[in-house]
mmCIF file of C-alpha atoms and ligand atoms in Angstrom:
data_model
loop_
_atom_site.group_PDB
_atom_site.id
_atom_site.type_symbol
_atom_site.label_atom_id
_atom_site.label_comp_id
_atom_site.label_asym_id
_atom_site.label_seq_id
_atom_site.Cartn_x
_atom_site.Cartn_y
_atom_site.Cartn_z
ATOM 1 C CA MET T 37 -98.329 34.911 -5.705
ATOM 2 C CA ALA T 38 -101.147 32.449 -5.287
ATOM 3 C CA ARG T 39 -103.074 30.618 -2.636
ATOM 4 C CA VAL T 40 -102.061 26.950 -2.860
ATOM 5 C CA ALA T 41 -103.595 23.946 -1.093
ATOM 6 C CA PHE T 42 -100.978 21.277 -0.325
ATOM 7 C CA ILE T 43 -102.238 17.872 0.845
ATOM 8 C CA GLY T 44 -99.742 15.180 1.899
ATOM 9 C CA LEU T 45 -96.739 16.616 3.754
ATOM 10 C CA GLY T 46 -94.621 13.476 4.075
ATOM 11 C CA ASN T 47 -91.008 12.857 3.087
ATOM 12 C CA MET T 48 -91.523 14.444 -0.318
ATOM 13 C CA GLY T 49 -94.518 16.759 0.174
ATOM 14 C CA GLY T 50 -93.003 18.437 3.250
ATOM 15 C CA GLY T 51 -90.063 19.831 1.275
ATOM 16 C CA MET T 52 -92.184 20.654 -1.771
ATOM 17 C CA ALA T 53 -94.729 22.655 0.265
ATOM 18 C CA ALA T 54 -91.842 24.468 2.000
ATOM 19 C CA ASN T 55 -90.436 25.501 -1.389
ATOM 20 C CA LEU T 56 -93.795 26.895 -2.526
ATOM 21 C CA ALA T 57 -93.963 28.939 0.704
ATOM 22 C CA LYS T 58 -90.363 30.104 0.166
ATOM 23 C CA LYS T 59 -91.352 31.365 -3.289
ATOM 24 C CA GLY T 60 -94.003 33.546 -1.630
ATOM 25 C CA HIS T 61 -97.147 31.457 -2.143
ATOM 26 C CA ASP T 62 -99.817 31.377 0.558
ATOM 27 C CA VAL T 63 -99.693 27.616 1.267
ATOM 28 C CA ARG T 64 -102.625 26.043 3.151
ATOM 29 C CA ALA T 65 -101.183 22.711 4.237
ATOM 30 C CA PHE T 66 -102.989 19.567 5.354
ATOM 31 C CA ASP T 67 -101.851 16.096 6.422
ATOM 32 C CA LEU T 68 -103.325 13.430 8.710
ATOM 33 C CA SER T 69 -100.101 13.567 10.758
ATOM 34 C CA ALA T 70 -99.781 16.268 13.431
ATOM 35 C CA ASP T 71 -95.970 16.087 13.196
ATOM 36 C CA ALA T 72 -96.091 16.777 9.473
ATOM 37 C CA LEU T 73 -98.382 19.772 10.100
ATOM 38 C CA ALA T 74 -96.003 21.153 12.733
ATOM 39 C CA ARG T 75 -93.057 20.853 10.324
ATOM 40 C CA ALA T 76 -95.058 22.601 7.589
ATOM 41 C CA LYS T 77 -95.775 25.466 9.971
ATOM 42 C CA GLU T 78 -92.063 25.844 10.738
ATOM 43 C CA ALA T 79 -91.429 25.916 6.981
ATOM 44 C CA GLY T 80 -93.756 28.894 6.477
ATOM 45 C CA CYS T 81 -97.019 27.145 5.496
ATOM 46 C CA LEU T 82 -100.360 27.690 7.212
ATOM 47 C CA PRO T 83 -101.496 24.337 8.670
ATOM 48 C CA VAL T 84 -105.266 23.774 8.470
ATOM 49 C CA GLY T 85 -107.578 21.271 10.166
ATOM 50 C CA THR T 86 -109.120 19.519 7.157
ATOM 51 C CA ALA T 87 -108.442 18.972 3.482
ATOM 52 C CA VAL T 88 -111.594 20.976 2.709
ATOM 53 C CA ASP T 89 -110.149 23.984 4.615
ATOM 54 C CA ALA T 90 -107.030 23.754 2.462
ATOM 55 C CA VAL T 91 -108.935 23.495 -0.808
ATOM 56 C CA GLU T 92 -111.463 26.296 -0.332
ATOM 57 C CA GLY T 93 -110.365 29.431 -2.184
ATOM 58 C CA ALA T 94 -107.225 27.773 -3.585
ATOM 59 C CA GLU T 95 -105.894 28.633 -7.050
ATOM 60 C CA ALA T 96 -103.814 25.449 -7.196
ATOM 61 C CA ILE T 97 -104.358 22.161 -5.321
ATOM 62 C CA VAL T 98 -101.270 19.974 -4.994
ATOM 63 C CA THR T 99 -101.473 16.403 -3.655
ATOM 64 C CA MET T 100 -98.438 14.256 -2.698
ATOM 65 C CA LEU T 101 -99.980 11.080 -1.285
ATOM 66 C CA PRO T 102 -98.851 7.442 -1.024
ATOM 67 C CA ALA T 103 -101.049 5.730 -3.655
ATOM 68 C CA GLY T 104 -104.027 5.975 -6.020
ATOM 69 C CA THR T 105 -106.605 5.106 -3.371
ATOM 70 C CA HIS T 106 -105.515 8.087 -1.227
ATOM 71 C CA VAL T 107 -105.680 10.451 -4.194
ATOM 72 C CA GLU T 108 -109.107 9.192 -5.235
ATOM 73 C CA GLY T 109 -110.360 9.523 -1.636
ATOM 74 C CA VAL T 110 -109.070 13.077 -1.148
ATOM 75 C CA TYR T 111 -110.447 14.175 -4.529
ATOM 76 C CA ALA T 112 -113.882 12.658 -3.785
ATOM 77 C CA ASP T 113 -114.129 13.880 -0.173
ATOM 78 C CA ALA T 114 -112.417 17.266 -0.248
ATOM 79 C CA VAL T 115 -111.574 18.514 -3.728
ATOM 80 C CA PHE T 116 -114.716 17.886 -5.773
ATOM 81 C CA GLY T 117 -117.478 20.149 -4.510
ATOM 82 C CA HIS T 118 -115.072 22.461 -2.626
ATOM 83 C CA ALA T 119 -112.405 23.554 -5.108
ATOM 84 C CA PRO T 120 -113.127 26.819 -6.915
ATOM 85 C CA SER T 121 -113.916 26.145 -10.592
ATOM 86 C CA SER T 122 -110.842 28.219 -11.500
ATOM 87 C CA ALA T 123 -108.463 25.932 -9.567
ATOM 88 C CA ILE T 124 -105.815 23.752 -11.219
ATOM 89 C CA LEU T 125 -105.475 20.261 -9.680
ATOM 90 C CA ILE T 126 -101.903 18.923 -9.623
ATOM 91 C CA ASP T 127 -101.341 15.379 -8.381
ATOM 92 C CA CYS T 128 -97.615 14.734 -7.843
ATOM 93 C CA SER T 129 -98.039 11.285 -6.216
ATOM 94 C CA THR T 130 -96.824 8.164 -8.033
ATOM 95 C CA ILE T 131 -100.045 6.252 -8.746
ATOM 96 C CA ASP T 132 -101.418 3.814 -11.322
ATOM 97 C CA VAL T 133 -102.178 5.149 -14.779
ATOM 98 C CA ALA T 134 -105.832 4.031 -14.670
ATOM 99 C CA THR T 135 -106.599 5.972 -11.454
ATOM 100 C CA ALA T 136 -104.730 9.026 -12.765
ATOM 101 C CA ARG T 137 -106.895 9.027 -15.902
ATOM 102 C CA ARG T 138 -110.093 8.395 -13.932
ATOM 103 C CA VAL T 139 -109.638 11.271 -11.444
ATOM 104 C CA SER T 140 -108.651 13.575 -14.263
ATOM 105 C CA GLU T 141 -111.817 12.669 -16.199
ATOM 106 C CA GLN T 142 -113.901 13.269 -13.056
ATOM 107 C CA ALA T 143 -112.246 16.672 -12.639
ATOM 108 C CA VAL T 144 -112.832 17.659 -16.265
ATOM 109 C CA ALA T 145 -116.477 16.548 -15.985
ATOM 110 C CA ARG T 146 -116.808 19.073 -13.132
ATOM 111 C CA GLY T 147 -115.206 21.826 -15.188
ATOM 112 C CA LEU T 148 -111.862 21.626 -13.345
ATOM 113 C CA ALA T 149 -108.436 21.474 -14.980
ATOM 114 C CA ALA T 150 -106.179 18.651 -13.763
ATOM 115 C CA VAL T 151 -102.740 17.154 -14.410
ATOM 116 C CA ASP T 152 -100.820 14.134 -13.159
ATOM 117 C CA ALA T 153 -97.287 15.309 -12.373
ATOM 118 C CA PRO T 154 -95.197 12.567 -10.745
ATOM 119 C CA VAL T 155 -91.607 13.364 -9.864
ATOM 120 C CA SER T 156 -88.143 11.999 -10.364
ATOM 121 C CA GLY T 157 -85.572 12.813 -7.683
ATOM 122 C CA GLY T 158 -85.785 11.761 -4.058
ATOM 123 C CA ILE T 159 -86.168 13.565 -0.752
ATOM 124 C CA GLY T 160 -82.964 15.577 -1.334
ATOM 125 C CA ALA T 161 -84.348 16.985 -4.597
ATOM 126 C CA ALA T 162 -87.740 17.663 -2.975
ATOM 127 C CA ASN T 163 -86.027 19.706 -0.242
ATOM 128 C CA ALA T 164 -83.666 21.464 -2.656
ATOM 129 C CA GLY T 165 -86.411 22.292 -5.180
ATOM 130 C CA THR T 166 -84.630 20.372 -7.955
ATOM 131 C CA LEU T 167 -87.228 17.720 -8.851
ATOM 132 C CA THR T 168 -88.054 16.692 -12.425
ATOM 133 C CA PHE T 169 -91.807 16.694 -13.137
ATOM 134 C CA MET T 170 -93.323 14.569 -15.931
ATOM 135 C CA VAL T 171 -96.768 15.929 -16.622
ATOM 136 C CA GLY T 172 -99.880 14.431 -18.196
ATOM 137 C CA GLY T 173 -102.883 16.540 -19.143
ATOM 138 C CA ALA T 174 -104.312 18.959 -21.693
ATOM 139 C CA ALA T 175 -101.915 21.634 -22.970
ATOM 140 C CA GLU T 176 -103.906 24.391 -21.275
ATOM 141 C CA ALA T 177 -103.841 22.543 -17.920
ATOM 142 C CA PHE T 178 -100.092 21.966 -18.313
ATOM 143 C CA ASP T 179 -99.511 25.700 -18.931
ATOM 144 C CA ARG T 180 -101.405 26.531 -15.747
ATOM 145 C CA ALA T 181 -99.586 23.928 -13.631
ATOM 146 C CA ARG T 182 -96.117 24.728 -14.945
ATOM 147 C CA PRO T 183 -95.315 27.861 -12.848
ATOM 148 C CA PHE T 184 -96.183 26.034 -9.607
ATOM 149 C CA LEU T 185 -94.113 22.997 -10.595
ATOM 150 C CA ALA T 186 -91.209 25.229 -11.648
ATOM 151 C CA ASP T 187 -91.188 26.625 -8.100
ATOM 152 C CA MET T 188 -90.486 23.077 -6.825
ATOM 153 C CA GLY T 189 -88.222 21.663 -9.525
ATOM 154 C CA LYS T 190 -85.511 22.064 -12.106
ATOM 155 C CA ALA T 191 -87.372 20.497 -15.070
ATOM 156 C CA VAL T 192 -91.073 20.404 -16.001
ATOM 157 C CA ILE T 193 -91.823 18.259 -19.065
ATOM 158 C CA HIS T 194 -95.180 17.778 -20.782
ATOM 159 C CA ALA T 195 -95.418 14.019 -21.419
ATOM 160 C CA GLY T 196 -98.799 14.075 -23.209
ATOM 161 C CA ALA T 197 -102.472 13.602 -22.353
ATOM 162 C CA SER T 198 -103.848 12.719 -18.919
ATOM 163 C CA GLY T 199 -102.002 9.704 -17.419
ATOM 164 C CA ALA T 200 -98.919 10.257 -19.601
ATOM 165 C CA GLY T 201 -96.912 11.582 -16.647
ATOM 166 C CA GLN T 202 -97.550 8.354 -14.729
ATOM 167 C CA ALA T 203 -96.797 6.306 -17.857
ATOM 168 C CA ALA T 204 -93.416 8.030 -18.208
ATOM 169 C CA LYS T 205 -92.674 7.471 -14.511
ATOM 170 C CA MET T 206 -93.536 3.727 -14.756
ATOM 171 C CA ALA T 207 -91.443 3.140 -17.864
ATOM 172 C CA ASN T 208 -88.498 5.099 -16.451
ATOM 173 C CA ASN T 209 -88.500 3.329 -13.099
ATOM 174 C CA MET T 210 -88.905 -0.108 -14.680
ATOM 175 C CA LEU T 211 -85.775 0.671 -16.706
ATOM 176 C CA LEU T 212 -83.999 1.877 -13.557
ATOM 177 C CA GLY T 213 -84.892 -1.272 -11.574
ATOM 178 C CA ALA T 214 -83.680 -3.506 -14.396
ATOM 179 C CA THR T 215 -80.430 -1.607 -15.041
ATOM 180 C CA MET T 216 -79.624 -1.547 -11.331
ATOM 181 C CA ILE T 217 -79.882 -5.328 -11.070
ATOM 182 C CA ALA T 218 -77.921 -5.796 -14.305
ATOM 183 C CA THR T 219 -75.216 -3.419 -13.029
ATOM 184 C CA CYS T 220 -74.979 -5.369 -9.753
ATOM 185 C CA GLU T 221 -74.661 -8.629 -11.703
ATOM 186 C CA ALA T 222 -71.929 -7.203 -13.920
ATOM 187 C CA PHE T 223 -69.866 -6.153 -10.880
ATOM 188 C CA LYS T 224 -70.326 -9.588 -9.307
ATOM 189 C CA LEU T 225 -69.284 -11.329 -12.520
ATOM 190 C CA ALA T 226 -66.250 -9.049 -12.899
ATOM 191 C CA GLU T 227 -65.261 -9.844 -9.300
ATOM 192 C CA ARG T 228 -65.571 -13.611 -9.856
ATOM 193 C CA LEU T 229 -63.436 -13.282 -12.954
ATOM 194 C CA GLY T 230 -60.709 -11.665 -10.877
ATOM 195 C CA LEU T 231 -61.095 -8.059 -12.050
ATOM 196 C CA ASP T 232 -60.397 -5.123 -9.762
ATOM 197 C CA LEU T 233 -63.814 -3.440 -9.289
ATOM 198 C CA GLN T 234 -62.483 0.112 -9.675
ATOM 199 C CA THR T 235 -60.826 -0.976 -12.935
ATOM 200 C CA PHE T 236 -64.084 -2.524 -14.152
ATOM 201 C CA TYR T 237 -65.901 0.721 -13.281
ATOM 202 C CA ASP T 238 -63.290 2.792 -15.139
ATOM 203 C CA ILE T 239 -63.769 0.627 -18.231
ATOM 204 C CA SER T 240 -67.537 0.083 -18.165
ATOM 205 C CA SER T 241 -68.393 3.693 -17.309
ATOM 206 C CA VAL T 242 -66.868 4.782 -20.657
ATOM 207 C CA SER T 243 -67.998 1.678 -22.587
ATOM 208 C CA SER T 244 -71.285 0.410 -23.962
ATOM 209 C CA GLY T 245 -72.434 -1.003 -20.595
ATOM 210 C CA GLN T 246 -72.584 2.499 -19.107
ATOM 211 C CA SER T 247 -75.868 3.585 -17.447
ATOM 212 C CA TRP T 248 -77.083 5.946 -14.737
ATOM 213 C CA SER T 249 -77.059 2.976 -12.325
ATOM 214 C CA MET T 250 -73.346 2.563 -13.085
ATOM 215 C CA THR T 251 -72.019 6.125 -13.181
ATOM 216 C CA SER T 252 -74.394 8.119 -10.944
ATOM 217 C CA TYR T 253 -75.560 5.460 -8.479
ATOM 218 C CA CYS T 254 -72.824 2.836 -8.423
ATOM 219 C CA PRO T 255 -73.954 -0.088 -6.189
ATOM 220 C CA VAL T 256 -70.383 -0.941 -5.072
ATOM 221 C CA PRO T 257 -68.874 0.859 -2.039
ATOM 222 C CA GLY T 258 -65.715 2.873 -2.673
ATOM 223 C CA VAL T 259 -66.213 2.877 -6.450
ATOM 224 C CA GLY T 260 -67.591 5.818 -8.478
ATOM 225 C CA PRO T 261 -69.320 8.824 -6.878
ATOM 226 C CA ASP T 262 -70.569 8.930 -3.274
ATOM 227 C CA THR T 263 -73.799 6.842 -3.253
ATOM 228 C CA PRO T 264 -75.910 4.921 -0.683
ATOM 229 C CA ALA T 265 -73.492 1.991 -1.243
ATOM 230 C CA ASP T 266 -70.894 4.108 0.597
ATOM 231 C CA HIS T 267 -73.286 4.458 3.565
ATOM 232 C CA ASP T 268 -74.211 0.822 4.130
ATOM 233 C CA TYR T 269 -77.090 1.210 1.619
ATOM 234 C CA ARG T 270 -78.939 3.639 3.900
ATOM 235 C CA GLY T 271 -80.857 6.701 2.662
ATOM 236 C CA GLY T 272 -81.502 7.073 -1.050
ATOM 237 C CA PHE T 273 -84.484 5.316 -2.662
ATOM 238 C CA ALA T 274 -85.962 2.536 -0.540
ATOM 239 C CA ALA T 275 -86.308 -0.881 -2.192
ATOM 240 C CA ALA T 276 -89.973 -0.956 -1.050
ATOM 241 C CA LEU T 277 -90.663 2.171 -3.148
ATOM 242 C CA MET T 278 -88.861 0.665 -6.136
ATOM 243 C CA LEU T 279 -91.045 -2.424 -5.728
ATOM 244 C CA LYS T 280 -94.165 -0.225 -5.590
ATOM 245 C CA ASP T 281 -93.182 1.428 -8.885
ATOM 246 C CA LEU T 282 -92.330 -1.919 -10.509
ATOM 247 C CA ARG T 283 -95.708 -3.349 -9.494
ATOM 248 C CA LEU T 284 -97.423 -0.300 -11.013
ATOM 249 C CA ALA T 285 -95.370 -0.784 -14.190
ATOM 250 C CA MET T 286 -96.357 -4.476 -14.350
ATOM 251 C CA GLN T 287 -100.032 -3.574 -13.884
ATOM 252 C CA ALA T 288 -99.782 -0.932 -16.611
ATOM 253 C CA ALA T 289 -98.015 -3.431 -18.927
ATOM 254 C CA THR T 290 -100.765 -6.018 -18.369
ATOM 255 C CA ASP T 291 -103.516 -3.444 -18.982
ATOM 256 C CA ALA T 292 -101.808 -2.230 -22.158
ATOM 257 C CA GLY T 293 -100.816 -5.699 -23.442
ATOM 258 C CA ALA T 294 -97.103 -4.792 -23.449
ATOM 259 C CA GLN T 295 -94.432 -7.493 -23.091
ATOM 260 C CA THR T 296 -91.934 -6.678 -20.322
ATOM 261 C CA PRO T 297 -90.109 -9.928 -19.436
ATOM 262 C CA ILE T 298 -87.043 -8.197 -17.956
ATOM 263 C CA GLY T 299 -89.288 -5.808 -15.999
ATOM 264 C CA ARG T 300 -91.206 -8.845 -14.691
ATOM 265 C CA HIS T 301 -88.004 -10.517 -13.591
ATOM 266 C CA ALA T 302 -86.756 -7.331 -11.903
ATOM 267 C CA THR T 303 -90.103 -7.111 -10.067
ATOM 268 C CA ASP T 304 -89.760 -10.731 -8.857
ATOM 269 C CA LEU T 305 -86.212 -10.074 -7.593
ATOM 270 C CA TYR T 306 -87.300 -6.927 -5.711
ATOM 271 C CA GLU T 307 -90.335 -8.852 -4.322
ATOM 272 C CA ALA T 308 -87.910 -11.421 -2.864
ATOM 273 C CA PHE T 309 -85.517 -8.740 -1.560
ATOM 274 C CA VAL T 310 -88.320 -6.845 0.218
ATOM 275 C CA ALA T 311 -89.880 -10.084 1.576
ATOM 276 C CA ASP T 312 -86.454 -10.888 3.037
ATOM 277 C CA GLY T 313 -86.429 -7.633 5.024
ATOM 278 C CA GLY T 314 -84.700 -5.364 2.471
ATOM 279 C CA GLY T 315 -87.624 -2.922 2.101
ATOM 280 C CA THR T 316 -86.026 0.009 3.909
ATOM 281 C CA THR T 317 -82.609 -0.603 2.348
ATOM 282 C CA ASP T 318 -81.628 1.535 -0.649
ATOM 283 C CA PHE T 319 -82.624 -0.264 -3.862
ATOM 284 C CA SER T 320 -78.953 -0.694 -4.881
ATOM 285 C CA GLY T 321 -78.570 -2.934 -1.791
ATOM 286 C CA ILE T 322 -80.048 -5.748 -3.890
ATOM 287 C CA ILE T 323 -76.403 -6.446 -4.826
ATOM 288 C CA ARG T 324 -76.118 -8.187 -1.465
ATOM 289 C CA THR T 325 -78.482 -10.928 -2.657
ATOM 290 C CA LEU T 326 -76.294 -11.846 -5.641
HETATM 291 P P1 NAD L 603 -94.866 9.589 2.784
HETATM 292 O O1 NAD L 603 -95.547 8.360 3.249
HETATM 293 O O2 NAD L 603 -93.660 10.101 3.493
HETATM 294 O O3 NAD L 603 -95.934 10.800 2.760
HETATM 295 C C1 NAD L 603 -97.287 10.656 2.455
HETATM 296 C C2 NAD L 603 -98.060 11.593 3.382
HETATM 297 O O4 NAD L 603 -99.451 11.559 3.009
HETATM 298 C C3 NAD L 603 -97.988 11.193 4.859
HETATM 299 O O5 NAD L 603 -97.511 12.285 5.622
HETATM 300 C C4 NAD L 603 -99.440 10.829 5.206
HETATM 301 O O6 NAD L 603 -99.779 11.172 6.530
HETATM 302 C C5 NAD L 603 -100.199 11.670 4.200
HETATM 303 N N1 NAD L 603 -101.548 11.218 3.951
HETATM 304 C C6 NAD L 603 -101.987 9.954 3.654
HETATM 305 N N2 NAD L 603 -103.326 9.963 3.448
HETATM 306 C C7 NAD L 603 -103.732 11.243 3.609
HETATM 307 C C8 NAD L 603 -104.988 11.888 3.529
HETATM 308 N N3 NAD L 603 -106.117 11.204 3.240
HETATM 309 N N4 NAD L 603 -105.050 13.211 3.748
HETATM 310 C C9 NAD L 603 -103.929 13.913 4.043
HETATM 311 N N5 NAD L 603 -102.709 13.361 4.143
HETATM 312 C C10 NAD L 603 -102.613 12.037 3.922
HETATM 313 O O7 NAD L 603 -94.546 9.356 1.233
HETATM 314 P P2 NAD L 603 -93.488 10.140 0.329
HETATM 315 O O8 NAD L 603 -92.165 9.479 0.395
HETATM 316 O O9 NAD L 603 -93.607 11.602 0.599
HETATM 317 O O10 NAD L 603 -94.076 9.811 -1.124
HETATM 318 C C11 NAD L 603 -95.243 10.445 -1.635
HETATM 319 C C12 NAD L 603 -95.432 10.024 -3.073
HETATM 320 O O11 NAD L 603 -94.265 10.385 -3.825
HETATM 321 C C13 NAD L 603 -95.591 8.501 -3.257
HETATM 322 O O12 NAD L 603 -96.560 8.278 -4.254
HETATM 323 C C14 NAD L 603 -94.202 8.043 -3.684
HETATM 324 O O13 NAD L 603 -94.228 6.868 -4.477
HETATM 325 C C15 NAD L 603 -93.746 9.244 -4.500
HETATM 326 N N6 NAD L 603 -92.273 9.407 -4.610
HETATM 327 C C16 NAD L 603 -91.477 9.238 -3.514
HETATM 328 C C17 NAD L 603 -90.098 9.397 -3.629
HETATM 329 C C18 NAD L 603 -89.186 9.216 -2.436
HETATM 330 O O14 NAD L 603 -87.957 9.139 -2.619
HETATM 331 N N7 NAD L 603 -89.717 9.181 -1.208
HETATM 332 C C19 NAD L 603 -89.538 9.735 -4.867
HETATM 333 C C20 NAD L 603 -90.364 9.924 -5.974
HETATM 334 C C21 NAD L 603 -91.746 9.759 -5.822
#
């Protein structure tokens, strides 16, 4: 088992660090929040006072931070110059593709191996160790990161070169945001046309309109599996986080010259929903605006 630095013990990182400790790793955990550090201690990690303390002597350095600026800051202040040259850097945060590529290039220039490894699956999957990781980086770096990621997830997929993990995450979540809104619209239309919503679900879930938003995350209460819709749209994946991912996707599309008109429209609708106070609501709660 290895010594692992884990930086960023929030909603997601807390459970992920706990799973690494459960698998027998010596986890040196750091977060700016004292509460998060106390929870990590209870979960079997060793809380340390600074990010540098966590990084020194680590074989793997995992970061799970809010955005690209935090990752860039932690890498500049604590990782570069303190990480052993044998360490593998694994950033699991959802950040913009450009920053992911930049920090990876900086790492490689210092002789360090690095991957971007954003996750799919929410807090439940982070706690249960059933996340999906989409990984960008050189094949050799991927091979070194894989055993650590496998200890926190159910699937670890090499997406391609550095930044490819973030690219996969952006494209996937843009599709999710768009299909969720389209699914909400379809239910509203069916209702206006006098259809029973359970009947519409039974038909559409085995017809060509079927999607994950329909059959695994149905936005209508009392229809389909148990979802946040059945709990007043609480828990699940906050609309503010969906908006963050959509904004990243729009930035990536602009940078790459890709046309994403439906993604743009989905972003505008989530902008309005969050501006109206829906940010902490599950993202399927956007049905209430239709
Ligand atoms: P969070 O805000 O709960 O946790 C982030 C943690 O980072 C906080 O505890 C904060 O104190 C800490 N932090 C910030 N700056 C720091 C620094 N300089 N040094 C040390 N610690 C620092 O966020 P989260 O929900 O855990 O999400 C983390 C990442 O995972 C985000 O990029 C998010 O988009 C992504 N993600 C979240 C979910 C989800 O359902 N919550 C799902 C998939 C991906």
